[in-house]
Structures are given as C-alpha cells and as structure tokens.
Coordinates of C-alpha atoms in Angstrom, one line a residue:
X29 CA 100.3 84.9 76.8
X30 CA 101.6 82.2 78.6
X31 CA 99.8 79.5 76.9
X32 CA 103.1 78.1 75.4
X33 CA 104.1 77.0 79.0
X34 CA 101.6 74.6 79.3
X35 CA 102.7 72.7 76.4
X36 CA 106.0 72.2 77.6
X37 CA 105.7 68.4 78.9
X38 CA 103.9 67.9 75.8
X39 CA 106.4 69.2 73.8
X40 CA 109.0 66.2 75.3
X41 CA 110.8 69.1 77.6
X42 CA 110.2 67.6 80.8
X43 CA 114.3 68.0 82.9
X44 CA 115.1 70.6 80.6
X45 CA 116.1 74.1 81.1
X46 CA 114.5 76.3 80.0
X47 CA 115.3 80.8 79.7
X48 CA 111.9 82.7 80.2
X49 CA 112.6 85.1 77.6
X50 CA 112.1 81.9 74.9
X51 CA 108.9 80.8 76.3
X52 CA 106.8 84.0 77.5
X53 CA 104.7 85.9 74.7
X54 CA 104.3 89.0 76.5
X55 CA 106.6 91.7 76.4
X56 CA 108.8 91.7 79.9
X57 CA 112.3 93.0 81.4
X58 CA 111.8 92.2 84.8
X59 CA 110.1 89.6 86.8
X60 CA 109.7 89.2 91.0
X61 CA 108.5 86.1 92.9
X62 CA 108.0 86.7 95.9
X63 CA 107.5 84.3 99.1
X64 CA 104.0 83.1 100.6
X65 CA 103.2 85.9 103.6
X66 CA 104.9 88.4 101.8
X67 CA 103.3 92.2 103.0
X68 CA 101.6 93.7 100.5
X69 CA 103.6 97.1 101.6
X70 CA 107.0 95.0 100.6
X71 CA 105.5 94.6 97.1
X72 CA 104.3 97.8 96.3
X73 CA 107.6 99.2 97.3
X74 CA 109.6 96.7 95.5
X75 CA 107.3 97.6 92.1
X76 CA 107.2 101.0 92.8
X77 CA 103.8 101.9 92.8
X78 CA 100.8 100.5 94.0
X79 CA 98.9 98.7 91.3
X80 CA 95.6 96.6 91.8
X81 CA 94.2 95.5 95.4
X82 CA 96.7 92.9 95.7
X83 CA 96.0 90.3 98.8
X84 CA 99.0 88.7 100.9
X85 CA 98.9 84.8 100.8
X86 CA 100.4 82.4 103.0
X87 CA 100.3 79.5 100.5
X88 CA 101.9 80.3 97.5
X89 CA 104.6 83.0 95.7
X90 CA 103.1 85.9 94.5
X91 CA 104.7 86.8 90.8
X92 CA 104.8 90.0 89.0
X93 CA 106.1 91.2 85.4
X94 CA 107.5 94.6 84.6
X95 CA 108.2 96.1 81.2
X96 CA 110.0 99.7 81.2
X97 CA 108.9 100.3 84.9
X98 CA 105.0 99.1 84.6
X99 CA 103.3 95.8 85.9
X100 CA 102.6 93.9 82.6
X101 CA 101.3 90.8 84.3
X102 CA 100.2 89.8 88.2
X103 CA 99.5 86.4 89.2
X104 CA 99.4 84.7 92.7
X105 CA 97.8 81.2 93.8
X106 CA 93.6 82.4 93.3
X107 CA 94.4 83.4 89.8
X108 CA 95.9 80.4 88.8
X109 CA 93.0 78.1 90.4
X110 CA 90.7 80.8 88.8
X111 CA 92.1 81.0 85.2
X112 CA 93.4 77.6 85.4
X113 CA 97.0 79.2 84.8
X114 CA 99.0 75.7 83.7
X115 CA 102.1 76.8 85.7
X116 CA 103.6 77.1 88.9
X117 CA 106.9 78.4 90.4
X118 CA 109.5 76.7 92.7
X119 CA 112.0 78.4 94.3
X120 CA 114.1 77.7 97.1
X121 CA 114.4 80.0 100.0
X122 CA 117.6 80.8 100.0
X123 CA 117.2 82.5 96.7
X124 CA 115.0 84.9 98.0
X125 CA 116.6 88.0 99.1
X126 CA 114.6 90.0 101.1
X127 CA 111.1 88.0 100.0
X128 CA 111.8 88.9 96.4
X129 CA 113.8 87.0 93.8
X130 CA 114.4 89.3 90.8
X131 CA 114.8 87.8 87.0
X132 CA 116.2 90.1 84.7
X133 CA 115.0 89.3 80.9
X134 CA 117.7 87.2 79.4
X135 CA 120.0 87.1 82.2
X136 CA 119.1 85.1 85.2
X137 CA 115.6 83.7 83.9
X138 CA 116.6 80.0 83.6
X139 CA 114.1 77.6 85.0
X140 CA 113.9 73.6 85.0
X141 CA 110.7 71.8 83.5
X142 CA 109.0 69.5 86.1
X143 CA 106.4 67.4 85.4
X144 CA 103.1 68.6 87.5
X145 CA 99.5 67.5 88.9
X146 CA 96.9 67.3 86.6
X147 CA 94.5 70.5 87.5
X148 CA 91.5 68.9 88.6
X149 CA 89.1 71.2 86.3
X150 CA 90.9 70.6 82.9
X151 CA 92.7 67.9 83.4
X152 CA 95.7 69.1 81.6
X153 CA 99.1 69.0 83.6
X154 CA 100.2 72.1 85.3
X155 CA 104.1 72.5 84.3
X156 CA 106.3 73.3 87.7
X157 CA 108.7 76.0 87.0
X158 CA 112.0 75.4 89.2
X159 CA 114.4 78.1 89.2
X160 CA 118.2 77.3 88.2
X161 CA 120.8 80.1 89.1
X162 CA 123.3 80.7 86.7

C-alpha cells in the first residue's frame, strides 16, 4: 500500500513536493494526523466511530485514512517500528487545529520529501513526510 513511499529518495525526489493522492495505492478521501498525547476520545469523535483499541502516544502523530466515512488505514509510532513503515510525518503545530490536521484527497495533501534515518532493522531510509499548505 504504501510501499511506493519508501522509494521516494531512491527515485531522486528528495526537496520535492509531493500530492498524496500520486503516491498512496490505497483507496482514500480523507486523512487526519493528529498530535502526540492526543485522547483517544478526540479521535474517535473526529472519525466517527470507534474503531480498534487505539492507544494515546506522547511521542509521535497518530494518522488515520478514511474512504466514504470508514477507517481504511491506522498507523501511529509502534506500527511503524513494528512493520518497519518507511515513513514518517512532520507537521508543524500550528497547523493543527484542534489536534487534528485534515487532508482532503487532492486538495490540501501536498507534502515535502526529506531525506530520513536509516531504520536500524532494514537498513533502508525512512522518507520524512513534511506537510506544505497550499
């Protein structure tokens, strides 16, 4: 699904920007980041329903995709160490409003490519995601 993310720096991309809806295989209209220590409450509301037994993390945005009103895709800081996810979101805090920074498919879903750490299991480069309003 995402796999064409980690092949960004590869691909010669690094300092350019990038839209979302180019570079995600999964079907999406809707994503939310939200901020490190955001309640678990505040995210089930913002979705709409409760989905999964999601945890609160003080560490790292927690990010969600939606198609047509469903969660399509969850991620926060464990499942990228667990699944060895090769990206990661910046966004600064005063995009945030309210905890959550909406991108609508095709609209506001520009991002900048950064170059990354190397993850210390694979030793491929994790791609850092930096958000660019329009």
């Amino acid at each position: 699904m995402l796999s064409s993310l980690s092949e960004l720096i590869n691909e010669g991309k690094e300092g350019e920007v990038i839209s979302l809806d180019k570079q995600l295989s999964i079907t999406w209209d809707k994503m939310y980041i939200f901020k490190p220590n955001t309640p678990r409450e505040e995210i089930y509301e913002k979705v709409g329903y409760k989905f999964l037994k999601i945890t609160e993390i003080d560490d790292a945005n927690q990010v969600v995709l939606m198609n047509e009103g469903k969660v399509v895709y969850y991620s926060n800081i464990w499942e990228i160490k667990k699944n060895n996810l090769p990206f990661v979101f910046n966004v600064d805090n005063d995009k945030f409003n309210k905890n959550v920074l909406t991108i609508n498919y095709g609209e506001n879903d520009d991002f900048k490519v950064l170059g990354g750490e190397k993850n210390f299991y694979t030793g491929s480069e994790i791609v850092e995601l930096a958000y660019e309003e329009k």
